[in-house]
């Protein structure tokens, strides 16, 4: 009963806070003091720190002993706490899922905002939505950028490009293409909507669907670059990834998963400046994790990310049977392992990388997935500090937004306050005490 009460309380907080996309609050000053700072650059943590936040931006950060005198400020004592930048997820899908049901009709402003508040509650203060957005996304994004958001910041590819009859997208949102001419026209249509980047899917779902041919991927990349847009690709196979690097793709939003990557591929990525934007390790686990009873679903930290109906469905024997009946079920854990191996090869070779989960589709839940991903990165071979930097400072570099991702004077106060040290145990990112977006304290998950 206590867990249910906490979940209902959490939901009620979200409903009460559902109103505005950006704050219209009066000028304000907040002083945070006494915390250990993890600044998102990968630098050593610094204890005994303080910060002054004015109207959502960090005015000063330094040793608490040197804190400048302020007047009319709200003082927040964070002694014993840890402060890090908000997480940035470079691969999500928002607004199309309700109670584990994904369809275009679910994409409403209310459902998008619900997802963005859920992300924020878990300390995810910015997301990059990967090509399954309805046009309502643009008003939400533009309103955020005109003010001080009270939910996760959003970047969008609008409607990503899919091959007719092929893998990817959401029916009713994405417009399949069959020719290079259609592909170029669709890129132009997305640019006219002021998307933040172009995304396309190159996959055949383990040889069960037609795959977008090379002349279409080249047309997409060339047209986007002619319009000064970066291009991201969903890939699975090494052969496809090699061809896309040669065609000039700017980044991948999954690791290669069919076989080990080789020196030629790494050299090509380096030569072209290609990013591993999102390894999506948690995605590879999630696609097979719920084919049997799983202790994750009983974790209160997980349960707060889903509606009661979603939880009932996720834990149902019927859904578990559906998941485990996938004809490729036995192969899925191997793809997970290959994603980790290939990602670490890229890291050790100096390939630029970020952080992303592919959260959003049924079973890949907003909020929890990011903390699952952090743990997966450490399991793959990153240190906790490297994992946090991937999800903060490095991710902000991909977005080309110097105002988020790290903690320094002049930047937005997008912050997560933790009760325990995540550099000692990455799972301590789940010990969330508070979340701030542009200096606004937002509703966060219950302890």
Short mmCIF file of C-alpha atoms in Angstrom, two decimals:
data_model
loop_
_atom_site.label_atom_id
_atom_site.label_comp_id
_atom_site.label_asym_id
_atom_site.label_seq_id
_atom_site.Cartn_x
_atom_site.Cartn_y
_atom_site.Cartn_z
CA UNK A 1 0.00 0.00 0.00
CA UNK A 2 2.85 2.38 0.81
CA UNK A 3 4.36 1.87 -2.67
CA UNK A 4 0.99 2.53 -4.27
CA UNK A 5 0.55 5.70 -2.19
CA UNK A 6 3.98 6.93 -3.24
CA UNK A 7 3.21 6.21 -6.88
CA UNK A 8 -0.09 8.06 -6.68
CA UNK A 9 1.58 10.96 -4.91
CA UNK A 10 4.22 11.06 -7.68
CA UNK A 11 1.52 11.06 -10.35
CA UNK A 12 -0.40 13.80 -8.56
CA UNK A 13 2.69 16.01 -8.44
CA UNK A 14 3.08 15.56 -12.21
CA UNK A 15 -0.55 16.52 -12.84
CA UNK A 16 -0.29 19.64 -10.69
CA UNK A 17 2.92 20.67 -12.48
CA UNK A 18 1.61 20.03 -15.97
CA UNK A 19 0.75 23.60 -16.89
CA UNK A 20 3.43 25.59 -18.66
CA UNK A 21 6.21 24.85 -21.08
CA UNK A 22 8.32 27.67 -19.69
CA UNK A 23 8.39 29.65 -16.49
CA UNK A 24 7.26 33.25 -16.15
CA UNK A 25 8.54 33.56 -12.58
CA UNK A 26 9.83 36.78 -11.05
CA UNK A 27 13.58 37.41 -10.92
CA UNK A 28 15.12 35.13 -8.31
CA UNK A 29 18.44 34.18 -6.77
CA UNK A 30 19.19 30.79 -5.24
CA UNK A 31 22.34 29.76 -3.42
CA UNK A 32 23.24 26.07 -3.26
CA UNK A 33 26.07 25.29 -0.89
CA UNK A 34 27.98 22.51 0.81
CA UNK A 35 27.88 19.93 -2.00
CA UNK A 36 30.47 17.89 -3.87
CA UNK A 37 30.59 19.00 -7.52
CA UNK A 38 30.78 16.63 -10.48
CA UNK A 39 30.90 19.16 -13.30
CA UNK A 40 30.34 17.00 -16.40
CA UNK A 41 33.78 17.53 -17.93
CA UNK A 42 35.29 14.37 -16.47
CA UNK A 43 37.34 16.41 -13.99
CA UNK A 44 37.92 15.23 -10.42
CA UNK A 45 34.99 15.79 -8.07
CA UNK A 46 35.34 18.82 -5.81
CA UNK A 47 33.89 18.78 -2.28
CA UNK A 48 32.80 21.82 -0.29
CA UNK A 49 31.40 23.74 -3.25
CA UNK A 50 28.71 26.40 -3.67
CA UNK A 51 26.75 27.95 -6.53
CA UNK A 52 24.71 31.09 -7.13
CA UNK A 53 21.84 30.78 -9.61
CA UNK A 54 20.20 33.93 -10.98
CA UNK A 55 17.07 33.64 -13.12
CA UNK A 56 17.92 30.09 -14.12
CA UNK A 57 21.59 30.58 -14.97
CA UNK A 58 24.68 29.90 -12.89
CA UNK A 59 26.19 33.23 -11.93
CA UNK A 60 29.02 31.87 -9.80
CA UNK A 61 30.38 28.48 -8.76
CA UNK A 62 33.34 27.84 -6.48
CA UNK A 63 34.50 26.91 -3.04
CA UNK A 64 31.83 27.47 -0.39
CA UNK A 65 34.42 29.27 1.73
CA UNK A 66 34.70 31.90 -1.03
CA UNK A 67 30.95 32.32 -1.61
CA UNK A 68 30.20 35.98 -2.48
CA UNK A 69 27.71 37.77 -0.26
CA UNK A 70 24.21 37.82 -1.70
CA UNK A 71 21.02 39.56 -0.65
CA UNK A 72 17.43 38.33 -0.94
CA UNK A 73 18.62 34.87 -1.95
CA UNK A 74 17.06 31.52 -1.15
CA UNK A 75 19.71 29.42 0.60
CA UNK A 76 19.69 25.65 0.01
CA UNK A 77 22.03 23.62 2.23
CA UNK A 78 23.29 20.59 0.31
CA UNK A 79 25.87 19.38 2.80
CA UNK A 80 26.61 15.73 2.11
CA UNK A 81 24.99 15.85 -1.35
CA UNK A 82 26.47 15.51 -4.84
CA UNK A 83 25.57 17.86 -7.70
CA UNK A 84 26.04 16.95 -11.36
CA UNK A 85 24.63 18.27 -14.63
CA UNK A 86 21.30 16.96 -15.83
CA UNK A 87 21.52 13.91 -18.06
CA UNK A 88 21.17 14.39 -21.84
CA UNK A 89 19.70 11.48 -23.81
CA UNK A 90 20.55 11.70 -27.50
CA UNK A 91 18.14 8.96 -28.61
CA UNK A 92 14.53 8.85 -27.42
CA UNK A 93 11.06 8.59 -28.93
CA UNK A 94 8.38 10.63 -27.23
CA UNK A 95 4.63 11.03 -27.22
CA UNK A 96 3.54 7.98 -29.23
CA UNK A 97 3.11 5.45 -26.39
CA UNK A 98 0.27 5.22 -23.90
CA UNK A 99 -0.04 2.17 -21.61
CA UNK A 100 2.47 0.21 -23.77
CA UNK A 101 0.45 0.92 -26.92
CA UNK A 102 2.35 2.80 -29.64
CA UNK A 103 0.44 4.61 -32.37
CA UNK A 104 0.33 7.96 -34.12
CA UNK A 105 -2.95 8.94 -32.44
CA UNK A 106 -1.17 9.04 -29.09
CA UNK A 107 1.05 11.91 -30.22
CA UNK A 108 -0.56 14.87 -28.50
CA UNK A 109 0.87 17.87 -26.70
CA UNK A 110 -0.36 16.42 -23.40
CA UNK A 111 1.33 13.06 -23.97
CA UNK A 112 4.59 14.66 -25.08
CA UNK A 113 4.63 16.87 -22.00
CA UNK A 114 3.92 13.85 -19.80
CA UNK A 115 6.98 12.12 -21.22
CA UNK A 116 9.14 15.22 -20.85
CA UNK A 117 8.10 15.57 -17.21
CA UNK A 118 8.88 11.91 -16.60
CA UNK A 119 12.36 12.36 -18.06
CA UNK A 120 12.89 15.43 -15.90
CA UNK A 121 11.78 13.57 -12.77
CA UNK A 122 14.57 11.06 -13.37
CA UNK A 123 17.21 13.77 -13.82
CA UNK A 124 17.12 13.78 -17.63
CA UNK A 125 17.04 17.47 -18.47
CA UNK A 126 17.38 17.28 -22.28
CA UNK A 127 16.41 14.71 -24.91
CA UNK A 128 16.95 14.29 -28.64
CA UNK A 129 13.83 12.80 -30.20
CA UNK A 130 14.70 10.49 -33.05
CA UNK A 131 12.29 10.85 -35.90
CA UNK A 132 8.80 9.79 -34.75
CA UNK A 133 7.39 13.19 -33.79
CA UNK A 134 4.17 14.77 -34.93
CA UNK A 135 4.25 18.44 -35.86
CA UNK A 136 3.06 19.49 -32.39
CA UNK A 137 6.66 19.00 -31.25
CA UNK A 138 7.82 22.22 -32.87
CA UNK A 139 5.62 24.52 -30.78
CA UNK A 140 6.72 22.73 -27.62
CA UNK A 141 10.39 23.03 -28.52
CA UNK A 142 10.14 26.67 -29.57
CA UNK A 143 8.30 27.67 -26.41
CA UNK A 144 11.01 26.03 -24.32
CA UNK A 145 13.76 27.92 -26.09
CA UNK A 146 11.96 31.22 -25.63
CA UNK A 147 11.84 30.87 -21.85
CA UNK A 148 12.87 28.72 -18.88
CA UNK A 149 11.67 25.14 -19.30
CA UNK A 150 10.02 23.25 -16.48
CA UNK A 151 10.44 19.86 -18.18
CA UNK A 152 13.15 18.17 -20.22
CA UNK A 153 14.45 20.25 -23.13
CA UNK A 154 13.68 18.67 -26.50
CA UNK A 155 15.54 18.48 -29.80
CA UNK A 156 13.77 16.84 -32.73
CA UNK A 157 14.27 15.19 -36.11
CA UNK A 158 10.60 15.63 -36.84
CA UNK A 159 9.63 12.76 -39.11
CA UNK A 160 12.64 10.56 -39.89
CA UNK A 161 12.98 8.89 -43.28
CA UNK A 162 11.97 5.26 -43.80
CA UNK A 163 11.99 3.05 -46.87
CA UNK A 164 8.56 1.95 -48.06
CA UNK A 165 7.74 -1.41 -46.48
CA UNK A 166 10.94 -1.26 -44.45
CA UNK A 167 11.98 -0.99 -40.83
CA UNK A 168 11.44 2.09 -38.67
CA UNK A 169 9.06 4.94 -37.98
CA UNK A 170 5.47 4.97 -36.76
CA UNK A 171 2.64 4.49 -39.28
CA UNK A 172 0.69 7.70 -39.65
CA UNK A 173 3.66 9.88 -38.65
CA UNK A 174 6.46 8.94 -41.02
CA UNK A 175 6.17 9.23 -44.81
CA UNK A 176 7.91 6.28 -46.50
CA UNK A 177 10.07 6.99 -49.56
CA UNK A 178 10.89 4.77 -52.53
CA UNK A 179 13.12 6.90 -54.77
CA UNK A 180 16.04 9.28 -54.38
CA UNK A 181 13.82 12.12 -55.60
CA UNK A 182 11.24 11.37 -52.90
CA UNK A 183 14.00 11.15 -50.31
CA UNK A 184 15.39 14.57 -51.22
CA UNK A 185 11.89 16.07 -51.14
CA UNK A 186 11.25 14.61 -47.69
CA UNK A 187 14.55 16.04 -46.39
CA UNK A 188 13.50 19.43 -47.73
CA UNK A 189 10.10 19.09 -46.03
CA UNK A 190 11.76 18.42 -42.68
CA UNK A 191 14.19 21.31 -43.10
CA UNK A 192 11.23 23.61 -43.83
CA UNK A 193 9.80 22.60 -40.44
CA UNK A 194 13.07 23.66 -38.78
CA UNK A 195 14.10 20.26 -37.46
CA UNK A 196 17.31 20.09 -35.48
CA UNK A 197 18.79 17.29 -37.61
CA UNK A 198 17.81 14.63 -40.16
CA UNK A 199 17.40 10.96 -39.22
CA UNK A 200 16.83 7.82 -41.29
CA UNK A 201 16.56 4.07 -40.64
CA UNK A 202 18.80 1.57 -42.47
CA UNK A 203 17.84 -1.91 -41.32
CA UNK A 204 16.02 -5.00 -42.53
CA UNK A 205 15.06 -6.44 -39.11
CA UNK A 206 17.30 -9.48 -39.48
CA UNK A 207 16.48 -9.95 -43.18
CA UNK A 208 12.71 -9.87 -42.67
CA UNK A 209 12.04 -6.52 -44.41
CA UNK A 210 13.28 -4.61 -47.46
CA UNK A 211 16.24 -2.33 -46.74
CA UNK A 212 16.71 1.24 -47.91
CA UNK A 213 19.05 1.06 -50.95
CA UNK A 214 22.37 2.92 -51.16
CA UNK A 215 21.17 5.51 -53.69
CA UNK A 216 18.50 6.67 -51.23
CA UNK A 217 20.86 6.95 -48.25
CA UNK A 218 23.27 8.96 -50.40
CA UNK A 219 20.48 11.25 -51.58
CA UNK A 220 19.38 11.86 -47.97
CA UNK A 221 22.89 12.64 -46.75
CA UNK A 222 23.81 14.84 -49.70
CA UNK A 223 20.56 16.82 -49.59
CA UNK A 224 20.76 17.33 -45.83
CA UNK A 225 24.34 18.54 -46.06
CA UNK A 226 23.40 20.89 -48.89
CA UNK A 227 20.83 22.34 -46.48
CA UNK A 228 23.43 22.60 -43.65
CA UNK A 229 21.83 19.81 -41.63
CA UNK A 230 23.59 16.96 -39.84
CA UNK A 231 22.38 13.42 -40.49
CA UNK A 232 21.95 10.54 -38.05
CA UNK A 233 21.36 6.93 -39.02
CA UNK A 234 19.88 3.88 -37.37
CA UNK A 235 22.12 0.97 -38.34
CA UNK A 236 22.60 -2.65 -37.33
CA UNK A 237 25.08 -4.19 -39.79
CA UNK A 238 28.78 -3.34 -40.11
CA UNK A 239 28.57 -3.43 -43.92
CA UNK A 240 25.87 -0.74 -43.91
CA UNK A 241 27.72 1.38 -41.37
CA UNK A 242 30.88 1.35 -43.49
CA UNK A 243 28.98 2.51 -46.56
CA UNK A 244 27.27 5.30 -44.64
CA UNK A 245 30.57 6.62 -43.30
CA UNK A 246 31.87 6.74 -46.87
CA UNK A 247 28.71 8.60 -47.89
CA UNK A 248 29.31 11.20 -45.17
CA UNK A 249 26.81 10.37 -42.40
CA UNK A 250 27.47 12.46 -39.29
CA UNK A 251 26.63 9.93 -36.63
CA UNK A 252 25.14 6.59 -35.63
CA UNK A 253 22.41 6.20 -33.04
CA UNK A 254 23.14 2.53 -32.29
CA UNK A 255 26.28 0.47 -32.04
CA UNK A 256 27.01 -2.00 -34.81
CA UNK A 257 25.60 -5.28 -33.54
CA UNK A 258 26.04 -8.02 -36.13
CA UNK A 259 29.82 -8.53 -35.89
CA UNK A 260 32.98 -6.95 -34.46
CA UNK A 261 33.98 -3.67 -36.05
CA UNK A 262 37.43 -3.58 -37.66
CA UNK A 263 40.35 -1.19 -38.02
CA UNK A 264 39.20 0.01 -41.42
CA UNK A 265 35.84 1.10 -40.01
CA UNK A 266 37.43 2.91 -37.10
CA UNK A 267 39.90 4.65 -39.41
CA UNK A 268 37.05 5.75 -41.68
CA UNK A 269 35.06 7.12 -38.75
CA UNK A 270 38.11 9.07 -37.60
CA UNK A 271 38.79 10.41 -41.08
CA UNK A 272 35.20 11.61 -41.55
CA UNK A 273 34.66 12.80 -37.98
CA UNK A 274 31.73 10.40 -37.54
CA UNK A 275 30.17 10.26 -34.08
CA UNK A 276 28.90 7.29 -32.13
CA UNK A 277 26.11 9.54 -30.92
CA UNK A 278 24.24 6.91 -28.93
CA UNK A 279 25.35 3.35 -28.12
CA UNK A 280 21.84 2.42 -26.78
CA UNK A 281 23.11 -0.49 -24.68
CA UNK A 282 19.99 -0.44 -22.49
CA UNK A 283 17.86 -0.82 -25.61
CA UNK A 284 19.60 -4.08 -26.47
CA UNK A 285 18.89 -5.41 -22.99
CA UNK A 286 15.31 -4.16 -22.87
CA UNK A 287 14.25 -5.94 -26.06
CA UNK A 288 14.72 -9.31 -24.33
CA UNK A 289 14.58 -8.43 -20.62
CA UNK A 290 10.85 -8.80 -20.15
CA UNK A 291 10.28 -12.18 -21.75
CA UNK A 292 10.10 -13.71 -18.26
CA UNK A 293 9.45 -12.38 -14.74
CA UNK A 294 12.11 -9.76 -14.09
CA UNK A 295 13.06 -8.19 -10.74
CA UNK A 296 13.48 -4.83 -12.48
CA UNK A 297 9.71 -4.44 -12.63
CA UNK A 298 9.50 -4.70 -8.82
CA UNK A 299 12.05 -1.92 -8.27
CA UNK A 300 10.22 1.20 -6.95
CA UNK A 301 12.62 3.36 -8.96
CA UNK A 302 11.45 1.59 -12.12
CA UNK A 303 7.77 1.49 -11.18
CA UNK A 304 7.48 5.26 -10.93
CA UNK A 305 8.21 5.58 -14.64
CA UNK A 306 5.07 3.75 -15.78
CA UNK A 307 1.32 3.91 -15.28
CA UNK A 308 -0.38 1.15 -13.26
CA UNK A 309 -1.90 -0.17 -16.50
CA UNK A 310 1.51 -0.30 -18.17
CA UNK A 311 2.98 -2.19 -15.22
CA UNK A 312 0.16 -4.72 -15.27
CA UNK A 313 0.67 -5.30 -18.98
CA UNK A 314 4.46 -5.49 -18.71
CA UNK A 315 4.30 -8.13 -15.98
CA UNK A 316 1.54 -10.17 -17.58
CA UNK A 317 2.33 -13.77 -18.63
CA UNK A 318 0.72 -13.02 -21.98
CA UNK A 319 3.18 -10.24 -22.79
CA UNK A 320 6.12 -12.23 -21.47
CA UNK A 321 5.13 -15.06 -23.80
CA UNK A 322 4.85 -12.64 -26.72
CA UNK A 323 8.32 -11.25 -26.07
CA UNK A 324 9.95 -14.66 -25.59
CA UNK A 325 8.29 -16.08 -28.72
CA UNK A 326 10.40 -13.84 -30.96
CA UNK A 327 12.02 -16.24 -33.45
CA UNK A 328 15.36 -14.50 -32.80
CA UNK A 329 14.98 -14.67 -29.02
CA UNK A 330 18.11 -16.75 -28.46
CA UNK A 331 20.23 -14.34 -30.53
CA UNK A 332 19.26 -11.13 -28.76
CA UNK A 333 21.67 -11.31 -25.78
CA UNK A 334 24.50 -11.75 -28.28
CA UNK A 335 23.59 -8.49 -30.00
CA UNK A 336 23.69 -6.83 -26.58
CA UNK A 337 27.22 -8.14 -25.95
CA UNK A 338 28.38 -7.12 -29.44
CA UNK A 339 27.06 -3.58 -28.93
CA UNK A 340 29.18 -3.25 -25.78
CA UNK A 341 32.31 -4.69 -27.40
CA UNK A 342 32.08 -2.45 -30.46
CA UNK A 343 31.31 0.66 -28.44
CA UNK A 344 34.40 0.19 -26.27
CA UNK A 345 36.56 -0.35 -29.37
CA UNK A 346 35.42 3.07 -30.58
CA UNK A 347 36.03 4.69 -27.21
CA UNK A 348 39.57 3.32 -26.99
CA UNK A 349 40.24 4.49 -30.56
CA UNK A 350 39.20 8.05 -29.75
CA UNK A 351 35.94 8.14 -31.72
CA UNK A 352 33.68 10.93 -30.40
CA UNK A 353 30.74 9.50 -28.50
CA UNK A 354 27.68 10.58 -26.59
CA UNK A 355 24.86 8.93 -24.68
CA UNK A 356 21.48 7.57 -25.70
CA UNK A 357 19.00 4.85 -24.86
CA UNK A 358 16.30 4.54 -27.55
CA UNK A 359 13.79 4.89 -24.71
CA UNK A 360 10.13 5.47 -25.48
CA UNK A 361 8.81 2.48 -27.44
CA UNK A 362 6.86 -0.09 -25.38
CA UNK A 363 9.06 -1.69 -22.72
CA UNK A 364 11.85 0.89 -23.06
CA UNK A 365 10.69 3.28 -20.41
CA UNK A 366 11.52 7.01 -20.14
CA UNK A 367 13.59 7.96 -17.12
CA UNK A 368 14.64 4.56 -15.88
CA UNK A 369 16.33 3.70 -19.17
CA UNK A 370 18.95 6.42 -18.75
CA UNK A 371 20.13 5.00 -15.43
CA UNK A 372 20.08 1.51 -16.94
CA UNK A 373 22.25 2.88 -19.76
CA UNK A 374 24.75 4.42 -17.34
CA UNK A 375 25.14 1.06 -15.61
CA UNK A 376 25.56 -0.61 -19.02
CA UNK A 377 28.31 1.80 -20.01
CA UNK A 378 30.23 0.99 -16.84
CA UNK A 379 29.68 -2.73 -17.39
CA UNK A 380 31.05 -2.28 -20.92
CA UNK A 381 34.25 -0.69 -19.60
CA UNK A 382 33.81 3.03 -18.93
CA UNK A 383 34.52 4.42 -15.49
CA UNK A 384 31.56 6.00 -13.70
CA UNK A 385 33.10 9.40 -14.39
CA UNK A 386 33.39 8.65 -18.10
CA UNK A 387 29.80 7.42 -18.22
CA UNK A 388 28.54 10.60 -16.56
CA UNK A 389 30.63 12.77 -18.90
CA UNK A 390 29.16 10.90 -21.89
CA UNK A 391 25.66 11.72 -20.65
CA UNK A 392 26.42 15.37 -19.88
CA UNK A 393 29.36 17.28 -21.35
CA UNK A 394 29.98 15.00 -24.33
CA UNK A 395 26.28 14.85 -25.21
CA UNK A 396 26.05 18.65 -25.11
CA UNK A 397 28.98 18.85 -27.54
CA UNK A 398 27.01 16.79 -30.06
CA UNK A 399 24.05 19.16 -29.63
CA UNK A 400 26.40 22.11 -30.07
CA UNK A 401 24.78 23.76 -27.09
CA UNK A 402 27.44 25.41 -24.88
CA UNK A 403 24.80 26.41 -22.30
CA UNK A 404 24.08 22.90 -20.99
CA UNK A 405 25.92 19.69 -20.14
CA UNK A 406 28.52 21.06 -17.74
CA UNK A 407 28.40 23.19 -14.61
CA UNK A 408 30.12 26.55 -14.96
CA UNK A 409 29.31 30.24 -14.69
CA UNK A 410 27.01 31.47 -17.43
CA UNK A 411 25.37 28.13 -18.18
CA UNK A 412 21.79 27.08 -17.50
CA UNK A 413 21.30 25.55 -14.06
CA UNK A 414 20.22 22.10 -15.30
CA UNK A 415 21.20 20.07 -12.26
CA UNK A 416 20.69 16.77 -10.47
CA UNK A 417 21.25 16.58 -6.71
CA UNK A 418 22.17 13.11 -5.43
CA UNK A 419 22.23 11.60 -1.96
CA UNK A 420 25.26 9.39 -2.70
CA UNK A 421 28.45 9.46 -4.76
CA UNK A 422 27.91 8.17 -8.34
CA UNK A 423 31.68 8.03 -8.92
CA UNK A 424 31.93 5.25 -6.34
CA UNK A 425 28.89 3.37 -7.66
CA UNK A 426 27.13 4.42 -10.86
CA UNK A 427 23.85 3.14 -9.44
CA UNK A 428 23.96 6.08 -7.07
CA UNK A 429 22.64 8.25 -9.92
CA UNK A 430 19.32 6.71 -8.84
CA UNK A 431 19.60 8.34 -5.41
CA UNK A 432 17.94 11.53 -6.63
CA UNK A 433 17.27 14.24 -4.05
CA UNK A 434 16.28 17.07 -6.42
CA UNK A 435 16.26 18.11 -10.08
CA UNK A 436 16.55 21.64 -11.48
CA UNK A 437 15.95 22.74 -15.07
CA UNK A 438 16.93 26.33 -15.86
CA UNK A 439 16.99 26.89 -12.11
CA UNK A 440 13.40 25.66 -11.70
CA UNK A 441 13.10 22.88 -9.16
CA UNK A 442 10.89 20.25 -10.79
CA UNK A 443 9.03 17.22 -9.46
CA UNK A 444 11.40 14.26 -9.10
CA UNK A 445 11.08 10.57 -8.35
CA UNK A 446 10.36 9.56 -4.78
CA UNK A 447 13.22 8.02 -2.78
#
